[in-house]
């Protein structure tokens, strides 16, 4: 009997150890038996105006779904539901679109997006809270393709530059997929020094010349649903030169004039004497006709000393007018 009892007890202990281990394993498995996503939408591509579904598939592993929420990352809540598939859905104010709901939840976990637009591009997230307190989160990306557009062309430093300076033209374009940028010039090819940056698509003139001025066109292109899409915009570039135009010198009234000679003075005196003998008062008023420092001038003996070359010009004009008046008057009738 004693021997039998001794043989039974170790066997019981061995069985108890196995049961304990199994119970521990079951407990661990039970803790990990929460819901898991079997399939998420990952990347979904759409074009402007399309309707798309972001469809999640998950396994709750027998756990009740207490709460679910769909949102556009980072923080825009779109819809929520309590109590699983049969629970009431709540949609939020920003989810309305002219009376037609922009976002709708279909079935277990599908988010329907109506009339896709550019602003709908981005990540969307589904979060589920299970009855055991475990939270499950999965993110999908909606990629919206749209034709290219050009907001404007930026000329740095300016669309008017001096010859020899640098100039960069930047085409401010938008589109998805990213549009390719192409530069052309109206009525001519791009200058030899002009280059297109492979990364940015900018048109760069490191040392612009007069020959580079003109109208340039930026064209951006991509493909939507197999169809080429494009947009273009122009900019006019003006190049100034530092070269000065040489003009013929303009005669100055203050330029020195040749001095009056004795023969010229004698002629004036003879004309005055002749007019006086005919009874005509030909007394000349004081004129500035010469230069004190000019020994060749004999006019200083007849008239007050001149002060500048302007006086000489006045004297010559006066004498010419006087001779013209004598010519027009003709011989005096006796």
mmCIF file with all atom_site columns, C-alpha atoms in Angstrom, residues 7-205:
data_model
loop_
_atom_site.group_PDB
_atom_site.id
_atom_site.type_symbol
_atom_site.label_atom_id
_atom_site.label_alt_id
_atom_site.label_comp_id
_atom_site.label_asym_id
_atom_site.label_entity_id
_atom_site.label_seq_id
_atom_site.pdbx_PDB_ins_code
_atom_site.Cartn_x
_atom_site.Cartn_y
_atom_site.Cartn_z
_atom_site.occupancy
_atom_site.B_iso_or_equiv
_atom_site.pdbx_formal_charge
_atom_site.auth_seq_id
_atom_site.auth_comp_id
_atom_site.auth_asym_id
_atom_site.auth_atom_id
_atom_site.pdbx_PDB_model_num
ATOM 1   C CA . UNK A 1 7   ? 3.765   5.895  -6.956  1.00 0.00 ? 7   UNK A CA 1
ATOM 2   C CA . UNK A 1 8   ? 0.437   7.774  -7.366  1.00 0.00 ? 8   UNK A CA 1
ATOM 3   C CA . UNK A 1 9   ? 1.483   11.152 -5.882  1.00 0.00 ? 9   UNK A CA 1
ATOM 4   C CA . UNK A 1 10  ? 4.293   11.956 -8.319  1.00 0.00 ? 10  UNK A CA 1
ATOM 5   C CA . UNK A 1 11  ? 1.944   11.124 -11.146 1.00 0.00 ? 11  UNK A CA 1
ATOM 6   C CA . UNK A 1 12  ? -0.623  13.613 -9.864  1.00 0.00 ? 12  UNK A CA 1
ATOM 7   C CA . UNK A 1 13  ? 2.012   16.273 -9.512  1.00 0.00 ? 13  UNK A CA 1
ATOM 8   C CA . UNK A 1 14  ? 3.156   15.639 -13.056 1.00 0.00 ? 14  UNK A CA 1
ATOM 9   C CA . UNK A 1 15  ? -0.379  15.990 -14.401 1.00 0.00 ? 15  UNK A CA 1
ATOM 10  C CA . UNK A 1 16  ? -0.884  19.213 -12.434 1.00 0.00 ? 16  UNK A CA 1
ATOM 11  C CA . UNK A 1 17  ? 2.228   20.754 -13.964 1.00 0.00 ? 17  UNK A CA 1
ATOM 12  C CA . UNK A 1 18  ? 0.995   20.012 -17.458 1.00 0.00 ? 18  UNK A CA 1
ATOM 13  C CA . UNK A 1 19  ? -2.419  21.487 -16.750 1.00 0.00 ? 19  UNK A CA 1
ATOM 14  C CA . UNK A 1 20  ? -0.817  24.624 -15.321 1.00 0.00 ? 20  UNK A CA 1
ATOM 15  C CA . UNK A 1 21  ? 1.355   25.097 -18.405 1.00 0.00 ? 21  UNK A CA 1
ATOM 16  C CA . UNK A 1 22  ? -1.580  24.593 -20.731 1.00 0.00 ? 22  UNK A CA 1
ATOM 17  C CA . UNK A 1 23  ? -3.694  27.048 -18.786 1.00 0.00 ? 23  UNK A CA 1
ATOM 18  C CA . UNK A 1 24  ? -0.901  29.610 -18.965 1.00 0.00 ? 24  UNK A CA 1
ATOM 19  C CA . UNK A 1 25  ? -0.571  29.163 -22.720 1.00 0.00 ? 25  UNK A CA 1
ATOM 20  C CA . UNK A 1 26  ? -4.315  29.470 -23.190 1.00 0.00 ? 26  UNK A CA 1
ATOM 21  C CA . UNK A 1 27  ? -4.317  32.647 -21.109 1.00 0.00 ? 27  UNK A CA 1
ATOM 22  C CA . UNK A 1 28  ? -1.535  34.161 -23.230 1.00 0.00 ? 28  UNK A CA 1
ATOM 23  C CA . UNK A 1 29  ? -3.296  33.197 -26.436 1.00 0.00 ? 29  UNK A CA 1
ATOM 24  C CA . UNK A 1 30  ? -6.516  34.672 -25.103 1.00 0.00 ? 30  UNK A CA 1
ATOM 25  C CA . UNK A 1 31  ? -4.849  37.994 -24.416 1.00 0.00 ? 31  UNK A CA 1
ATOM 26  C CA . UNK A 1 32  ? -3.490  38.083 -27.958 1.00 0.00 ? 32  UNK A CA 1
ATOM 27  C CA . UNK A 1 33  ? -6.736  36.943 -29.537 1.00 0.00 ? 33  UNK A CA 1
ATOM 28  C CA . UNK A 1 34  ? -7.768  40.491 -30.448 1.00 0.00 ? 34  UNK A CA 1
ATOM 29  C CA . UNK A 1 35  ? -8.914  41.755 -33.840 1.00 0.00 ? 35  UNK A CA 1
ATOM 30  C CA . UNK A 1 36  ? -6.474  42.132 -36.680 1.00 0.00 ? 36  UNK A CA 1
ATOM 31  C CA . UNK A 1 37  ? -6.597  43.664 -40.106 1.00 0.00 ? 37  UNK A CA 1
ATOM 32  C CA . UNK A 1 38  ? -6.484  41.036 -42.811 1.00 0.00 ? 38  UNK A CA 1
ATOM 33  C CA . UNK A 1 39  ? -6.485  43.497 -45.678 1.00 0.00 ? 39  UNK A CA 1
ATOM 34  C CA . UNK A 1 40  ? -6.347  47.316 -45.926 1.00 0.00 ? 40  UNK A CA 1
ATOM 35  C CA . UNK A 1 41  ? -6.825  49.548 -48.986 1.00 0.00 ? 41  UNK A CA 1
ATOM 36  C CA . UNK A 1 42  ? -3.154  50.649 -49.035 1.00 0.00 ? 42  UNK A CA 1
ATOM 37  C CA . UNK A 1 43  ? -2.924  53.037 -52.015 1.00 0.00 ? 43  UNK A CA 1
ATOM 38  C CA . UNK A 1 44  ? -6.078  53.792 -53.999 1.00 0.00 ? 44  UNK A CA 1
ATOM 39  C CA . UNK A 1 45  ? -5.714  55.963 -57.130 1.00 0.00 ? 45  UNK A CA 1
ATOM 40  C CA . UNK A 1 46  ? -8.575  58.067 -58.489 1.00 0.00 ? 46  UNK A CA 1
ATOM 41  C CA . UNK A 1 47  ? -9.136  61.015 -60.817 1.00 0.00 ? 47  UNK A CA 1
ATOM 42  C CA . UNK A 1 48  ? -11.201 64.169 -60.434 1.00 0.00 ? 48  UNK A CA 1
ATOM 43  C CA . UNK A 1 49  ? -14.910 63.294 -60.349 1.00 0.00 ? 49  UNK A CA 1
ATOM 44  C CA . UNK A 1 50  ? -14.470 59.588 -59.564 1.00 0.00 ? 50  UNK A CA 1
ATOM 45  C CA . UNK A 1 51  ? -16.299 57.666 -56.814 1.00 0.00 ? 51  UNK A CA 1
ATOM 46  C CA . UNK A 1 52  ? -14.050 55.319 -54.837 1.00 0.00 ? 52  UNK A CA 1
ATOM 47  C CA . UNK A 1 53  ? -14.203 52.814 -51.963 1.00 0.00 ? 53  UNK A CA 1
ATOM 48  C CA . UNK A 1 54  ? -11.573 52.534 -49.247 1.00 0.00 ? 54  UNK A CA 1
ATOM 49  C CA . UNK A 1 55  ? -12.268 48.972 -48.070 1.00 0.00 ? 55  UNK A CA 1
ATOM 50  C CA . UNK A 1 56  ? -10.796 47.465 -44.915 1.00 0.00 ? 56  UNK A CA 1
ATOM 51  C CA . UNK A 1 57  ? -11.102 43.752 -44.076 1.00 0.00 ? 57  UNK A CA 1
ATOM 52  C CA . UNK A 1 58  ? -10.404 42.585 -40.515 1.00 0.00 ? 58  UNK A CA 1
ATOM 53  C CA . UNK A 1 59  ? -10.883 39.613 -38.166 1.00 0.00 ? 59  UNK A CA 1
ATOM 54  C CA . UNK A 1 60  ? -12.361 40.453 -34.746 1.00 0.00 ? 60  UNK A CA 1
ATOM 55  C CA . UNK A 1 61  ? -11.366 37.030 -33.332 1.00 0.00 ? 61  UNK A CA 1
ATOM 56  C CA . UNK A 1 62  ? -14.680 36.844 -31.528 1.00 0.00 ? 62  UNK A CA 1
ATOM 57  C CA . UNK A 1 63  ? -14.276 40.223 -29.833 1.00 0.00 ? 63  UNK A CA 1
ATOM 58  C CA . UNK A 1 64  ? -17.117 42.709 -29.926 1.00 0.00 ? 64  UNK A CA 1
ATOM 59  C CA . UNK A 1 65  ? -16.473 45.991 -31.735 1.00 0.00 ? 65  UNK A CA 1
ATOM 60  C CA . UNK A 1 66  ? -17.334 48.698 -29.254 1.00 0.00 ? 66  UNK A CA 1
ATOM 61  C CA . UNK A 1 67  ? -16.447 51.769 -31.277 1.00 0.00 ? 67  UNK A CA 1
ATOM 62  C CA . UNK A 1 68  ? -15.213 52.622 -34.787 1.00 0.00 ? 68  UNK A CA 1
ATOM 63  C CA . UNK A 1 69  ? -14.173 55.936 -36.305 1.00 0.00 ? 69  UNK A CA 1
ATOM 64  C CA . UNK A 1 70  ? -13.121 56.952 -39.808 1.00 0.00 ? 70  UNK A CA 1
ATOM 65  C CA . UNK A 1 71  ? -11.133 60.135 -40.289 1.00 0.00 ? 71  UNK A CA 1
ATOM 66  C CA . UNK A 1 72  ? -8.932  62.008 -42.739 1.00 0.00 ? 72  UNK A CA 1
ATOM 67  C CA . UNK A 1 73  ? -5.481  62.303 -41.231 1.00 0.00 ? 73  UNK A CA 1
ATOM 68  C CA . UNK A 1 74  ? -4.432  64.155 -39.228 1.00 0.00 ? 74  UNK A CA 1
ATOM 69  C CA . UNK A 1 75  ? -7.615  65.088 -37.394 1.00 0.00 ? 75  UNK A CA 1
ATOM 70  C CA . UNK A 1 76  ? -10.729 65.460 -39.552 1.00 0.00 ? 76  UNK A CA 1
ATOM 71  C CA . UNK A 1 77  ? -13.372 63.021 -38.243 1.00 0.00 ? 77  UNK A CA 1
ATOM 72  C CA . UNK A 1 78  ? -15.719 61.820 -40.991 1.00 0.00 ? 78  UNK A CA 1
ATOM 73  C CA . UNK A 1 79  ? -17.943 59.173 -39.364 1.00 0.00 ? 79  UNK A CA 1
ATOM 74  C CA . UNK A 1 80  ? -18.231 56.982 -36.254 1.00 0.00 ? 80  UNK A CA 1
ATOM 75  C CA . UNK A 1 81  ? -20.224 53.939 -35.165 1.00 0.00 ? 81  UNK A CA 1
ATOM 76  C CA . UNK A 1 82  ? -20.941 52.087 -31.909 1.00 0.00 ? 82  UNK A CA 1
ATOM 77  C CA . UNK A 1 83  ? -21.951 48.451 -31.592 1.00 0.00 ? 83  UNK A CA 1
ATOM 78  C CA . UNK A 1 84  ? -20.517 46.927 -34.758 1.00 0.00 ? 84  UNK A CA 1
ATOM 79  C CA . UNK A 1 85  ? -22.241 46.549 -38.131 1.00 0.00 ? 85  UNK A CA 1
ATOM 80  C CA . UNK A 1 86  ? -25.733 47.038 -36.713 1.00 0.00 ? 86  UNK A CA 1
ATOM 81  C CA . UNK A 1 87  ? -24.894 50.080 -34.627 1.00 0.00 ? 87  UNK A CA 1
ATOM 82  C CA . UNK A 1 88  ? -25.990 53.612 -35.578 1.00 0.00 ? 88  UNK A CA 1
ATOM 83  C CA . UNK A 1 89  ? -23.656 55.666 -37.786 1.00 0.00 ? 89  UNK A CA 1
ATOM 84  C CA . UNK A 1 90  ? -22.903 59.287 -36.997 1.00 0.00 ? 90  UNK A CA 1
ATOM 85  C CA . UNK A 1 91  ? -21.650 61.639 -39.704 1.00 0.00 ? 91  UNK A CA 1
ATOM 86  C CA . UNK A 1 92  ? -20.008 64.965 -38.947 1.00 0.00 ? 92  UNK A CA 1
ATOM 87  C CA . UNK A 1 93  ? -20.835 68.428 -40.306 1.00 0.00 ? 93  UNK A CA 1
ATOM 88  C CA . UNK A 1 94  ? -17.746 68.722 -42.528 1.00 0.00 ? 94  UNK A CA 1
ATOM 89  C CA . UNK A 1 95  ? -18.939 65.524 -44.219 1.00 0.00 ? 95  UNK A CA 1
ATOM 90  C CA . UNK A 1 96  ? -21.859 67.248 -45.969 1.00 0.00 ? 96  UNK A CA 1
ATOM 91  C CA . UNK A 1 97  ? -21.609 68.189 -49.657 1.00 0.00 ? 97  UNK A CA 1
ATOM 92  C CA . UNK A 1 98  ? -24.559 70.132 -50.989 1.00 0.00 ? 98  UNK A CA 1
ATOM 93  C CA . UNK A 1 99  ? -27.066 67.726 -49.469 1.00 0.00 ? 99  UNK A CA 1
ATOM 94  C CA . UNK A 1 100 ? -25.217 64.648 -50.783 1.00 0.00 ? 100 UNK A CA 1
ATOM 95  C CA . UNK A 1 101 ? -23.016 62.977 -48.221 1.00 0.00 ? 101 UNK A CA 1
ATOM 96  C CA . UNK A 1 102 ? -19.395 63.189 -49.345 1.00 0.00 ? 102 UNK A CA 1
ATOM 97  C CA . UNK A 1 103 ? -18.293 60.190 -47.247 1.00 0.00 ? 103 UNK A CA 1
ATOM 98  C CA . UNK A 1 104 ? -20.371 57.131 -46.351 1.00 0.00 ? 104 UNK A CA 1
ATOM 99  C CA . UNK A 1 105 ? -19.668 53.913 -44.466 1.00 0.00 ? 105 UNK A CA 1
ATOM 100 C CA . UNK A 1 106 ? -20.721 50.731 -46.279 1.00 0.00 ? 106 UNK A CA 1
ATOM 101 C CA . UNK A 1 107 ? -20.846 47.250 -44.723 1.00 0.00 ? 107 UNK A CA 1
ATOM 102 C CA . UNK A 1 108 ? -18.307 46.285 -42.092 1.00 0.00 ? 108 UNK A CA 1
ATOM 103 C CA . UNK A 1 109 ? -15.598 48.860 -42.702 1.00 0.00 ? 109 UNK A CA 1
ATOM 104 C CA . UNK A 1 110 ? -15.720 50.389 -46.219 1.00 0.00 ? 110 UNK A CA 1
ATOM 105 C CA . UNK A 1 111 ? -15.464 54.174 -46.584 1.00 0.00 ? 111 UNK A CA 1
ATOM 106 C CA . UNK A 1 112 ? -17.174 55.442 -49.748 1.00 0.00 ? 112 UNK A CA 1
ATOM 107 C CA . UNK A 1 113 ? -15.857 58.734 -51.206 1.00 0.00 ? 113 UNK A CA 1
ATOM 108 C CA . UNK A 1 114 ? -18.132 60.536 -53.654 1.00 0.00 ? 114 UNK A CA 1
ATOM 109 C CA . UNK A 1 115 ? -16.989 62.890 -56.470 1.00 0.00 ? 115 UNK A CA 1
ATOM 110 C CA . UNK A 1 116 ? -13.263 62.919 -55.677 1.00 0.00 ? 116 UNK A CA 1
ATOM 111 C CA . UNK A 1 117 ? -11.531 66.328 -55.800 1.00 0.00 ? 117 UNK A CA 1
ATOM 112 C CA . UNK A 1 118 ? -7.950  67.561 -55.355 1.00 0.00 ? 118 UNK A CA 1
ATOM 113 C CA . UNK A 1 119 ? -8.452  68.310 -51.671 1.00 0.00 ? 119 UNK A CA 1
ATOM 114 C CA . UNK A 1 120 ? -9.492  64.682 -51.024 1.00 0.00 ? 120 UNK A CA 1
ATOM 115 C CA . UNK A 1 121 ? -5.937  63.529 -51.707 1.00 0.00 ? 121 UNK A CA 1
ATOM 116 C CA . UNK A 1 122 ? -4.170  62.114 -48.634 1.00 0.00 ? 122 UNK A CA 1
ATOM 117 C CA . UNK A 1 123 ? -4.268  59.476 -45.871 1.00 0.00 ? 123 UNK A CA 1
ATOM 118 C CA . UNK A 1 124 ? -7.440  58.081 -44.289 1.00 0.00 ? 124 UNK A CA 1
ATOM 119 C CA . UNK A 1 125 ? -7.580  56.108 -41.052 1.00 0.00 ? 125 UNK A CA 1
ATOM 120 C CA . UNK A 1 126 ? -9.871  53.497 -39.496 1.00 0.00 ? 126 UNK A CA 1
ATOM 121 C CA . UNK A 1 127 ? -9.680  52.970 -35.705 1.00 0.00 ? 127 UNK A CA 1
ATOM 122 C CA . UNK A 1 128 ? -11.537 50.145 -33.908 1.00 0.00 ? 128 UNK A CA 1
ATOM 123 C CA . UNK A 1 129 ? -11.860 49.621 -30.148 1.00 0.00 ? 129 UNK A CA 1
ATOM 124 C CA . UNK A 1 130 ? -12.657 46.008 -29.165 1.00 0.00 ? 130 UNK A CA 1
ATOM 125 C CA . UNK A 1 131 ? -14.412 44.681 -26.079 1.00 0.00 ? 131 UNK A CA 1
ATOM 126 C CA . UNK A 1 132 ? -11.153 43.588 -24.470 1.00 0.00 ? 132 UNK A CA 1
ATOM 127 C CA . UNK A 1 133 ? -9.866  47.163 -24.625 1.00 0.00 ? 133 UNK A CA 1
ATOM 128 C CA . UNK A 1 134 ? -7.507  46.593 -27.549 1.00 0.00 ? 134 UNK A CA 1
ATOM 129 C CA . UNK A 1 135 ? -7.369  49.343 -30.206 1.00 0.00 ? 135 UNK A CA 1
ATOM 130 C CA . UNK A 1 136 ? -6.722  48.588 -33.862 1.00 0.00 ? 136 UNK A CA 1
ATOM 131 C CA . UNK A 1 137 ? -5.666  51.308 -36.314 1.00 0.00 ? 137 UNK A CA 1
ATOM 132 C CA . UNK A 1 138 ? -5.042  51.072 -40.063 1.00 0.00 ? 138 UNK A CA 1
ATOM 133 C CA . UNK A 1 139 ? -4.234  53.783 -42.629 1.00 0.00 ? 139 UNK A CA 1
ATOM 134 C CA . UNK A 1 140 ? -4.985  53.922 -46.359 1.00 0.00 ? 140 UNK A CA 1
ATOM 135 C CA . UNK A 1 141 ? -3.903  56.521 -48.942 1.00 0.00 ? 141 UNK A CA 1
ATOM 136 C CA . UNK A 1 142 ? -6.151  58.076 -51.548 1.00 0.00 ? 142 UNK A CA 1
ATOM 137 C CA . UNK A 1 143 ? -4.066  59.365 -54.474 1.00 0.00 ? 143 UNK A CA 1
ATOM 138 C CA . UNK A 1 144 ? -5.960  61.878 -56.625 1.00 0.00 ? 144 UNK A CA 1
ATOM 139 C CA . UNK A 1 145 ? -4.685  62.506 -60.154 1.00 0.00 ? 145 UNK A CA 1
ATOM 140 C CA . UNK A 1 146 ? -5.518  65.848 -61.773 1.00 0.00 ? 146 UNK A CA 1
ATOM 141 C CA . UNK A 1 147 ? -4.407  67.843 -64.837 1.00 0.00 ? 147 UNK A CA 1
ATOM 142 C CA . UNK A 1 148 ? -1.554  70.359 -64.586 1.00 0.00 ? 148 UNK A CA 1
ATOM 143 C CA . UNK A 1 149 ? -2.023  74.078 -64.054 1.00 0.00 ? 149 UNK A CA 1
ATOM 144 C CA . UNK A 1 150 ? 0.303   77.099 -63.812 1.00 0.00 ? 150 UNK A CA 1
ATOM 145 C CA . UNK A 1 151 ? -0.206  79.695 -61.097 1.00 0.00 ? 151 UNK A CA 1
ATOM 146 C CA . UNK A 1 152 ? 2.385   81.998 -62.684 1.00 0.00 ? 152 UNK A CA 1
ATOM 147 C CA . UNK A 1 153 ? 5.995   82.406 -63.793 1.00 0.00 ? 153 UNK A CA 1
ATOM 148 C CA . UNK A 1 154 ? 8.505   83.994 -61.430 1.00 0.00 ? 154 UNK A CA 1
ATOM 149 C CA . UNK A 1 155 ? 11.493  85.886 -62.881 1.00 0.00 ? 155 UNK A CA 1
ATOM 150 C CA . UNK A 1 156 ? 14.393  86.270 -60.459 1.00 0.00 ? 156 UNK A CA 1
ATOM 151 C CA . UNK A 1 157 ? 15.587  88.937 -59.910 1.00 0.00 ? 157 UNK A CA 1
ATOM 152 C CA . UNK A 1 158 ? 13.216  90.590 -62.428 1.00 0.00 ? 158 UNK A CA 1
ATOM 153 C CA . UNK A 1 159 ? 11.777  90.256 -65.929 1.00 0.00 ? 159 UNK A CA 1
ATOM 154 C CA . UNK A 1 160 ? 13.908  93.287 -66.895 1.00 0.00 ? 160 UNK A CA 1
ATOM 155 C CA . UNK A 1 161 ? 17.645  92.759 -66.403 1.00 0.00 ? 161 UNK A CA 1
ATOM 156 C CA . UNK A 1 162 ? 20.922  94.232 -67.604 1.00 0.00 ? 162 UNK A CA 1
ATOM 157 C CA . UNK A 1 163 ? 23.081  92.516 -70.155 1.00 0.00 ? 163 UNK A CA 1
ATOM 158 C CA . UNK A 1 164 ? 25.631  90.204 -68.554 1.00 0.00 ? 164 UNK A CA 1
ATOM 159 C CA . UNK A 1 165 ? 23.602  89.521 -65.394 1.00 0.00 ? 165 UNK A CA 1
ATOM 160 C CA . UNK A 1 166 ? 21.994  86.199 -64.405 1.00 0.00 ? 166 UNK A CA 1
ATOM 161 C CA . UNK A 1 167 ? 18.274  85.403 -64.700 1.00 0.00 ? 167 UNK A CA 1
ATOM 162 C CA . UNK A 1 168 ? 16.167  82.444 -63.535 1.00 0.00 ? 168 UNK A CA 1
ATOM 163 C CA . UNK A 1 169 ? 12.611  81.725 -64.729 1.00 0.00 ? 169 UNK A CA 1
ATOM 164 C CA . UNK A 1 170 ? 10.525  79.514 -62.407 1.00 0.00 ? 170 UNK A CA 1
ATOM 165 C CA . UNK A 1 171 ? 7.263   77.954 -63.624 1.00 0.00 ? 171 UNK A CA 1
ATOM 166 C CA . UNK A 1 172 ? 4.917   77.618 -60.621 1.00 0.00 ? 172 UNK A CA 1
ATOM 167 C CA . UNK A 1 173 ? 3.030   74.492 -61.684 1.00 0.00 ? 173 UNK A CA 1
ATOM 168 C CA . UNK A 1 174 ? 0.711   72.013 -59.975 1.00 0.00 ? 174 UNK A CA 1
ATOM 169 C CA . UNK A 1 175 ? -0.562  68.608 -61.032 1.00 0.00 ? 175 UNK A CA 1
ATOM 170 C CA . UNK A 1 176 ? -0.595  64.921 -60.135 1.00 0.00 ? 176 UNK A CA 1
ATOM 171 C CA . UNK A 1 177 ? 1.324   63.029 -61.356 1.00 0.00 ? 177 UNK A CA 1
ATOM 172 C CA . UNK A 1 178 ? 3.987   65.728 -61.176 1.00 0.00 ? 178 UNK A CA 1
ATOM 173 C CA . UNK A 1 179 ? 3.952   67.465 -64.568 1.00 0.00 ? 179 UNK A CA 1
ATOM 174 C CA . UNK A 1 180 ? 6.974   67.645 -66.849 1.00 0.00 ? 180 UNK A CA 1
ATOM 175 C CA . UNK A 1 181 ? 8.142   71.208 -67.568 1.00 0.00 ? 181 UNK A CA 1
ATOM 176 C CA . UNK A 1 182 ? 9.134   72.381 -71.045 1.00 0.00 ? 182 UNK A CA 1
ATOM 177 C CA . UNK A 1 183 ? 10.423  75.831 -72.111 1.00 0.00 ? 183 UNK A CA 1
ATOM 178 C CA . UNK A 1 184 ? 10.180  77.375 -75.574 1.00 0.00 ? 184 UNK A CA 1
ATOM 179 C CA . UNK A 1 185 ? 10.769  80.815 -77.042 1.00 0.00 ? 185 UNK A CA 1
ATOM 180 C CA . UNK A 1 186 ? 8.455   82.556 -79.462 1.00 0.00 ? 186 UNK A CA 1
ATOM 181 C CA . UNK A 1 187 ? 9.946   83.226 -82.905 1.00 0.00 ? 187 UNK A CA 1
ATOM 182 C CA . UNK A 1 188 ? 13.219  81.509 -82.121 1.00 0.00 ? 188 UNK A CA 1
ATOM 183 C CA . UNK A 1 189 ? 15.161  78.862 -80.267 1.00 0.00 ? 189 UNK A CA 1
ATOM 184 C CA . UNK A 1 190 ? 16.499  79.142 -76.738 1.00 0.00 ? 190 UNK A CA 1
ATOM 185 C CA . UNK A 1 191 ? 19.868  80.889 -76.481 1.00 0.00 ? 191 UNK A CA 1
ATOM 186 C CA . UNK A 1 192 ? 23.007  78.754 -76.320 1.00 0.00 ? 192 UNK A CA 1
ATOM 187 C CA . UNK A 1 193 ? 23.729  79.876 -72.751 1.00 0.00 ? 193 UNK A CA 1
ATOM 188 C CA . UNK A 1 194 ? 20.193  79.071 -71.479 1.00 0.00 ? 194 UNK A CA 1
ATOM 189 C CA . UNK A 1 195 ? 19.860  75.791 -69.553 1.00 0.00 ? 195 UNK A CA 1
ATOM 190 C CA . UNK A 1 196 ? 16.924  73.910 -68.007 1.00 0.00 ? 196 UNK A CA 1
ATOM 191 C CA . UNK A 1 197 ? 17.535  72.589 -64.480 1.00 0.00 ? 197 UNK A CA 1
ATOM 192 C CA . UNK A 1 198 ? 16.766  68.856 -64.516 1.00 0.00 ? 198 UNK A CA 1
ATOM 193 C CA . UNK A 1 199 ? 15.450  68.825 -60.921 1.00 0.00 ? 199 UNK A CA 1
ATOM 194 C CA . UNK A 1 200 ? 13.401  72.021 -60.687 1.00 0.00 ? 200 UNK A CA 1
ATOM 195 C CA . UNK A 1 201 ? 12.559  72.632 -64.345 1.00 0.00 ? 201 UNK A CA 1
ATOM 196 C CA . UNK A 1 202 ? 13.753  76.253 -64.032 1.00 0.00 ? 202 UNK A CA 1
ATOM 197 C CA . UNK A 1 203 ? 15.121  78.065 -67.081 1.00 0.00 ? 203 UNK A CA 1
ATOM 198 C CA . UNK A 1 204 ? 18.489  79.606 -66.166 1.00 0.00 ? 204 UNK A CA 1
ATOM 199 C CA . UNK A 1 205 ? 20.478  82.325 -67.974 1.00 0.00 ? 205 UNK A CA 1
#
